[in-house]
Amino acid sequence: MRSEKDFKKLNILDEKEKLLRMKSKEVVFPLTDEDKELIERGIQELTYSQIEKYEKKYDLRPGMGLAFPQLGLLKRIIIIVHEVEDGKFDNYIVVNPKIVSYSSEMIAAEEGEGCLSVNRDVEGHVKRYARVTVEGYDIDGNKIRVRAREELSACFQHEIDHLDGILFYDRIDPNHKFYTDQEIRLI
C-alpha cells in the first residue's frame, strides 16, 4: 500500500451529480496510469476509512467499496476493501465485473446500506443475493472469478449497481421499506 505521507483524500461525487445516473463503459486494456493511480488511492482510502485512527485523522466516512463513476469516470471498475479480521483486509479490484450466478436466498443489511456518495441517512432494507459469483478482470487484464457471501456479496452488488447508474436507495421498496427476520435474513 502507498505510504501515509502520499495520502490525499479522493474527490467522491455526491448523489446530486448526474454522472452517477449514467451507465459506465467497458474498459479496454491496458489500464491507464491514471486508472492504476486511482485504484491505489481508492484501496488506501477505503482501508484508512475502516481503521479508526485514520478515519478520525483524515475525516473519512467508513466505506468498503468504491466504483469509478463515484470518482467522475464512467469506467466499469470497482474496488472493495473487505475487513476479514480486525485490521486485516482483502482487496478486490474487478474490471468489467459481471454477476454470473447468484443464490436464491436473499439478505439485507439490518442497519440498511450506506454509500460514500450519499451524505445522508436513508432508511430501509435493500434486498440482495446472499451469495454471488462475479467474473471480470484484474488490473493486468487476467480473467478472475470471485465468490462472495453475505456482506461481501451485498457490497459487490452495490458497487456493480453504480456501474449501471443505480444507487442503493433505488432498490428500497417504497411500500415495504423494512423486512422482518421471517421475511428475509437480516445480516
PDB file of C-alpha atoms in Angstrom:
ATOM      1  CA  MET A   1       0.000   0.000   0.000  1.00  0.00           C
ATOM      2  CA  ARG A   2       1.056   3.596  -0.558  1.00  0.00           C
ATOM      3  CA  SER A   3       2.764   5.317   2.350  1.00  0.00           C
ATOM      4  CA  GLU A   4       0.735   7.580   4.602  1.00  0.00           C
ATOM      5  CA  LYS A   5       2.736  10.663   3.523  1.00  0.00           C
ATOM      6  CA  ASP A   6       1.320  10.132  -0.001  1.00  0.00           C
ATOM      7  CA  PHE A   7      -2.279  10.070   1.235  1.00  0.00           C
ATOM      8  CA  LYS A   8      -4.595  12.562  -0.438  1.00  0.00           C
ATOM      9  CA  LYS A   9      -8.343  12.262   0.040  1.00  0.00           C
ATOM     10  CA  LEU A  10     -10.288  11.335  -3.108  1.00  0.00           C
ATOM     11  CA  ASN A  11     -12.948  13.612  -4.537  1.00  0.00           C
ATOM     12  CA  ILE A  12     -16.038  11.394  -4.341  1.00  0.00           C
ATOM     13  CA  LEU A  13     -19.079  12.668  -6.225  1.00  0.00           C
ATOM     14  CA  ASP A  14     -22.293  13.418  -4.372  1.00  0.00           C
ATOM     15  CA  GLU A  15     -25.563  11.733  -5.342  1.00  0.00           C
ATOM     16  CA  LYS A  16     -26.785  15.001  -6.949  1.00  0.00           C
ATOM     17  CA  GLU A  17     -24.230  14.600  -9.771  1.00  0.00           C
ATOM     18  CA  LYS A  18     -25.999  13.424 -12.950  1.00  0.00           C
ATOM     19  CA  LEU A  19     -22.962  11.347 -13.939  1.00  0.00           C
ATOM     20  CA  LEU A  20     -23.826   8.864 -11.151  1.00  0.00           C
ATOM     21  CA  ARG A  21     -27.030   8.010 -13.031  1.00  0.00           C
ATOM     22  CA  MET A  22     -25.224   7.129 -16.265  1.00  0.00           C
ATOM     23  CA  LYS A  23     -24.164   3.685 -17.458  1.00  0.00           C
ATOM     24  CA  SER A  24     -20.395   3.100 -17.445  1.00  0.00           C
ATOM     25  CA  LYS A  25     -18.425   1.855 -20.442  1.00  0.00           C
ATOM     26  CA  GLU A  26     -16.449  -1.376 -20.662  1.00  0.00           C
ATOM     27  CA  VAL A  27     -12.738  -0.838 -20.017  1.00  0.00           C
ATOM     28  CA  VAL A  28     -10.172  -1.689 -22.681  1.00  0.00           C
ATOM     29  CA  PHE A  29      -6.759  -2.934 -21.538  1.00  0.00           C
ATOM     30  CA  PRO A  30      -4.132  -1.915 -20.707  1.00  0.00           C
ATOM     31  CA  LEU A  31      -5.379   0.339 -17.891  1.00  0.00           C
ATOM     32  CA  THR A  32      -4.113   3.898 -17.976  1.00  0.00           C
ATOM     33  CA  ASP A  33      -1.600   5.100 -15.399  1.00  0.00           C
ATOM     34  CA  GLU A  34      -4.359   7.410 -14.099  1.00  0.00           C
ATOM     35  CA  ASP A  35      -6.673   4.408 -13.560  1.00  0.00           C
ATOM     36  CA  LYS A  36      -3.946   2.472 -11.703  1.00  0.00           C
ATOM     37  CA  GLU A  37      -3.191   5.507  -9.537  1.00  0.00           C
ATOM     38  CA  LEU A  38      -6.892   5.933  -8.675  1.00  0.00           C
ATOM     39  CA  ILE A  39      -7.137   2.229  -7.789  1.00  0.00           C
ATOM     40  CA  GLU A  40      -4.170   2.540  -5.400  1.00  0.00           C
ATOM     41  CA  ARG A  41      -5.611   5.676  -3.838  1.00  0.00           C
ATOM     42  CA  GLY A  42      -9.032   4.016  -3.558  1.00  0.00           C
ATOM     43  CA  ILE A  43      -7.584   0.996  -1.745  1.00  0.00           C
ATOM     44  CA  GLN A  44      -5.719   3.283   0.643  1.00  0.00           C
ATOM     45  CA  GLU A  45      -8.727   5.484   1.388  1.00  0.00           C
ATOM     46  CA  LEU A  46     -11.124   2.558   1.874  1.00  0.00           C
ATOM     47  CA  THR A  47      -8.602   0.853   4.167  1.00  0.00           C
ATOM     48  CA  TYR A  48      -7.984   4.025   6.180  1.00  0.00           C
ATOM     49  CA  SER A  49     -11.734   4.657   6.445  1.00  0.00           C
ATOM     50  CA  GLN A  50     -12.093   1.333   8.282  1.00  0.00           C
ATOM     51  CA  ILE A  51      -9.246   1.985  10.745  1.00  0.00           C
ATOM     52  CA  GLU A  52     -10.457   4.318  13.482  1.00  0.00           C
ATOM     53  CA  LYS A  53      -7.248   6.342  13.957  1.00  0.00           C
ATOM     54  CA  TYR A  54      -7.015   7.177  10.219  1.00  0.00           C
ATOM     55  CA  GLU A  55     -10.759   7.645   9.849  1.00  0.00           C
ATOM     56  CA  LYS A  56     -10.621  10.382  12.501  1.00  0.00           C
ATOM     57  CA  LYS A  57      -7.277  11.847  11.399  1.00  0.00           C
ATOM     58  CA  TYR A  58      -8.411  12.340   7.781  1.00  0.00           C
ATOM     59  CA  ASP A  59     -12.137  12.858   8.475  1.00  0.00           C
ATOM     60  CA  LEU A  60     -13.184   9.843   6.380  1.00  0.00           C
ATOM     61  CA  ARG A  61     -16.582   8.187   6.220  1.00  0.00           C
ATOM     62  CA  PRO A  62     -16.235   4.427   6.702  1.00  0.00           C
ATOM     63  CA  GLY A  63     -16.721   2.507   3.476  1.00  0.00           C
ATOM     64  CA  MET A  64     -15.709  -0.793   1.964  1.00  0.00           C
ATOM     65  CA  GLY A  65     -16.420  -0.200  -1.707  1.00  0.00           C
ATOM     66  CA  LEU A  66     -15.972   2.353  -4.433  1.00  0.00           C
ATOM     67  CA  ALA A  67     -16.872   2.401  -8.121  1.00  0.00           C
ATOM     68  CA  PHE A  68     -15.144   4.566 -10.720  1.00  0.00           C
ATOM     69  CA  PRO A  69     -18.316   6.573 -11.521  1.00  0.00           C
ATOM     70  CA  GLN A  70     -18.100   7.911  -7.945  1.00  0.00           C
ATOM     71  CA  LEU A  71     -14.726   9.374  -8.945  1.00  0.00           C
ATOM     72  CA  GLY A  72     -16.233  11.010 -12.033  1.00  0.00           C
ATOM     73  CA  LEU A  73     -15.151   8.340 -14.524  1.00  0.00           C
ATOM     74  CA  LEU A  74     -17.687   6.236 -16.431  1.00  0.00           C
ATOM     75  CA  LYS A  75     -15.481   3.146 -16.448  1.00  0.00           C
ATOM     76  CA  ARG A  76     -16.514  -0.324 -15.273  1.00  0.00           C
ATOM     77  CA  ILE A  77     -14.018  -0.653 -12.417  1.00  0.00           C
ATOM     78  CA  ILE A  78     -14.847  -1.412  -8.777  1.00  0.00           C
ATOM     79  CA  ILE A  79     -12.665  -1.524  -5.670  1.00  0.00           C
ATOM     80  CA  ILE A  80     -13.636  -3.376  -2.498  1.00  0.00           C
ATOM     81  CA  VAL A  81     -11.600  -3.471   0.703  1.00  0.00           C
ATOM     82  CA  HIS A  82     -13.140  -6.099   2.989  1.00  0.00           C
ATOM     83  CA  GLU A  83     -12.018  -6.398   6.601  1.00  0.00           C
ATOM     84  CA  VAL A  84     -11.782 -10.150   7.210  1.00  0.00           C
ATOM     85  CA  GLU A  85     -10.293  -9.877  10.703  1.00  0.00           C
ATOM     86  CA  ASP A  86      -9.564  -6.909  12.901  1.00  0.00           C
ATOM     87  CA  GLY A  87      -7.045  -4.856  10.913  1.00  0.00           C
ATOM     88  CA  LYS A  88      -6.657  -7.496   8.158  1.00  0.00           C
ATOM     89  CA  PHE A  89      -8.131  -6.681   4.748  1.00  0.00           C
ATOM     90  CA  ASP A  90      -8.747  -8.461   1.447  1.00  0.00           C
ATOM     91  CA  ASN A  91      -8.667  -6.160  -1.586  1.00  0.00           C
ATOM     92  CA  TYR A  92     -10.763  -6.808  -4.687  1.00  0.00           C
ATOM     93  CA  ILE A  93     -10.215  -4.814  -7.856  1.00  0.00           C
ATOM     94  CA  VAL A  94     -12.514  -6.014 -10.617  1.00  0.00           C
ATOM     95  CA  VAL A  95     -12.537  -4.512 -14.091  1.00  0.00           C
ATOM     96  CA  ASN A  96     -15.667  -5.093 -16.227  1.00  0.00           C
ATOM     97  CA  PRO A  97     -17.364  -7.120 -13.440  1.00  0.00           C
ATOM     98  CA  LYS A  98     -20.427  -9.242 -14.176  1.00  0.00           C
ATOM     99  CA  ILE A  99     -22.533 -11.277 -11.785  1.00  0.00           C
ATOM    100  CA  VAL A 100     -22.622 -14.709 -13.436  1.00  0.00           C
ATOM    101  CA  SER A 101     -24.552 -16.595 -10.751  1.00  0.00           C
ATOM    102  CA  TYR A 102     -26.373 -15.906  -7.523  1.00  0.00           C
ATOM    103  CA  SER A 103     -28.219 -17.683  -4.729  1.00  0.00           C
ATOM    104  CA  SER A 104     -31.961 -17.828  -4.398  1.00  0.00           C
ATOM    105  CA  GLU A 105     -31.587 -16.785  -0.752  1.00  0.00           C
ATOM    106  CA  MET A 106     -31.955 -13.062  -0.166  1.00  0.00           C
ATOM    107  CA  ILE A 107     -30.438 -10.977   2.623  1.00  0.00           C
ATOM    108  CA  ALA A 108     -30.475  -7.358   3.759  1.00  0.00           C
ATOM    109  CA  ALA A 109     -28.183  -5.331   5.993  1.00  0.00           C
ATOM    110  CA  GLU A 110     -30.155  -4.918   9.214  1.00  0.00           C
ATOM    111  CA  GLU A 111     -28.943  -1.324   9.648  1.00  0.00           C
ATOM    112  CA  GLY A 112     -29.587  -0.541   5.980  1.00  0.00           C
ATOM    113  CA  GLU A 113     -26.947   0.378   3.410  1.00  0.00           C
ATOM    114  CA  GLY A 114     -24.889   3.493   3.074  1.00  0.00           C
ATOM    115  CA  CYS A 115     -22.836   4.964   0.268  1.00  0.00           C
ATOM    116  CA  LEU A 116     -19.863   7.300   0.097  1.00  0.00           C
ATOM    117  CA  SER A 117     -21.816   9.349  -2.471  1.00  0.00           C
ATOM    118  CA  VAL A 118     -24.932   9.626  -0.283  1.00  0.00           C
ATOM    119  CA  ASN A 119     -24.233  12.038   2.560  1.00  0.00           C
ATOM    120  CA  ARG A 120     -27.449  11.409   4.456  1.00  0.00           C
ATOM    121  CA  ASP A 121     -29.198   8.575   6.226  1.00  0.00           C
ATOM    122  CA  VAL A 122     -31.617   6.617   4.074  1.00  0.00           C
ATOM    123  CA  GLU A 123     -33.995   4.315   5.906  1.00  0.00           C
ATOM    124  CA  GLY A 124     -34.978   0.961   4.514  1.00  0.00           C
ATOM    125  CA  HIS A 125     -33.666  -2.503   3.713  1.00  0.00           C
ATOM    126  CA  VAL A 126     -32.064  -3.332   0.375  1.00  0.00           C
ATOM    127  CA  LYS A 127     -32.702  -6.912  -0.762  1.00  0.00           C
ATOM    128  CA  ARG A 128     -29.516  -8.545  -2.047  1.00  0.00           C
ATOM    129  CA  TYR A 129     -28.481 -12.058  -3.023  1.00  0.00           C
ATOM    130  CA  ALA A 130     -26.802 -13.883  -0.120  1.00  0.00           C
ATOM    131  CA  ARG A 131     -24.150 -15.279  -2.485  1.00  0.00           C
ATOM    132  CA  VAL A 132     -22.873 -14.146  -5.863  1.00  0.00           C
ATOM    133  CA  THR A 133     -20.172 -15.219  -8.281  1.00  0.00           C
ATOM    134  CA  VAL A 134     -18.569 -12.312 -10.088  1.00  0.00           C
ATOM    135  CA  GLU A 135     -16.363 -12.590 -13.160  1.00  0.00           C
ATOM    136  CA  GLY A 136     -14.186  -9.859 -14.589  1.00  0.00           C
ATOM    137  CA  TYR A 137     -10.532  -8.952 -14.964  1.00  0.00           C
ATOM    138  CA  ASP A 138      -7.712  -7.928 -12.663  1.00  0.00           C
ATOM    139  CA  ILE A 139      -5.689  -4.761 -13.332  1.00  0.00           C
ATOM    140  CA  ASP A 140      -3.422  -6.652 -15.735  1.00  0.00           C
ATOM    141  CA  GLY A 141      -6.302  -7.979 -17.837  1.00  0.00           C
ATOM    142  CA  ASN A 142      -6.288 -11.534 -16.441  1.00  0.00           C
ATOM    143  CA  LYS A 143      -9.713 -13.149 -16.112  1.00  0.00           C
ATOM    144  CA  ILE A 144     -10.766 -13.576 -12.485  1.00  0.00           C
ATOM    145  CA  ARG A 145     -13.704 -15.074 -10.654  1.00  0.00           C
ATOM    146  CA  VAL A 146     -14.787 -14.155  -7.125  1.00  0.00           C
ATOM    147  CA  ARG A 147     -17.319 -15.996  -4.992  1.00  0.00           C
ATOM    148  CA  ALA A 148     -18.757 -13.677  -2.358  1.00  0.00           C
ATOM    149  CA  ARG A 149     -21.107 -14.288   0.541  1.00  0.00           C
ATOM    150  CA  GLU A 150     -23.083 -12.179   2.985  1.00  0.00           C
ATOM    151  CA  GLU A 151     -21.715  -8.633   3.491  1.00  0.00           C
ATOM    152  CA  LEU A 152     -19.141  -9.039   0.702  1.00  0.00           C
ATOM    153  CA  SER A 153     -21.853 -10.257  -1.686  1.00  0.00           C
ATOM    154  CA  ALA A 154     -24.007  -7.215  -0.868  1.00  0.00           C
ATOM    155  CA  CYS A 155     -21.013  -4.929  -1.439  1.00  0.00           C
ATOM    156  CA  PHE A 156     -20.278  -6.414  -4.882  1.00  0.00           C
ATOM    157  CA  GLN A 157     -23.926  -5.928  -5.873  1.00  0.00           C
ATOM    158  CA  HIS A 158     -23.921  -2.345  -4.553  1.00  0.00           C
ATOM    159  CA  GLU A 159     -20.739  -1.415  -6.473  1.00  0.00           C
ATOM    160  CA  ILE A 160     -21.823  -3.128  -9.703  1.00  0.00           C
ATOM    161  CA  ASP A 161     -25.121  -1.189  -9.455  1.00  0.00           C
ATOM    162  CA  HIS A 162     -23.048   2.033  -9.548  1.00  0.00           C
ATOM    163  CA  LEU A 163     -21.712   0.971 -12.946  1.00  0.00           C
ATOM    164  CA  ASP A 164     -25.291   0.924 -14.236  1.00  0.00           C
ATOM    165  CA  GLY A 165     -26.303   4.254 -12.696  1.00  0.00           C
ATOM    166  CA  ILE A 166     -28.246   2.654  -9.829  1.00  0.00           C
ATOM    167  CA  LEU A 167     -27.992   3.937  -6.244  1.00  0.00           C
ATOM    168  CA  PHE A 168     -28.810   1.643  -3.326  1.00  0.00           C
ATOM    169  CA  TYR A 169     -31.949   3.507  -2.319  1.00  0.00           C
ATOM    170  CA  ASP A 170     -33.441   2.851  -5.771  1.00  0.00           C
ATOM    171  CA  ARG A 171     -33.774  -0.745  -4.549  1.00  0.00           C
ATOM    172  CA  ILE A 172     -35.703   0.080  -1.367  1.00  0.00           C
ATOM    173  CA  ASP A 173     -39.356  -0.866  -1.828  1.00  0.00           C
ATOM    174  CA  PRO A 174     -41.312   2.330  -1.022  1.00  0.00           C
ATOM    175  CA  ASN A 175     -44.328   0.232   0.023  1.00  0.00           C
ATOM    176  CA  HIS A 176     -42.306  -2.137   2.223  1.00  0.00           C
ATOM    177  CA  LYS A 177     -39.186  -0.373   3.498  1.00  0.00           C
ATOM    178  CA  PHE A 178     -38.327  -2.806   6.290  1.00  0.00           C
ATOM    179  CA  TYR A 179     -38.372  -6.594   6.449  1.00  0.00           C
ATOM    180  CA  THR A 180     -38.683  -8.874   9.438  1.00  0.00           C
ATOM    181  CA  ASP A 181     -36.429 -11.850  10.093  1.00  0.00           C
ATOM    182  CA  GLN A 182     -39.314 -14.063   8.941  1.00  0.00           C
ATOM    183  CA  GLU A 183     -39.409 -12.343   5.534  1.00  0.00           C
ATOM    184  CA  ILE A 184     -35.688 -12.138   4.796  1.00  0.00           C
ATOM    185  CA  ARG A 185     -32.443 -12.935   6.590  1.00  0.00           C
ATOM    186  CA  LEU A 186     -31.058  -9.752   8.103  1.00  0.00           C
ATOM    187  CA  ILE A 187     -27.281  -9.578   8.444  1.00  0.00           C
TER     188      ILE A 187
END
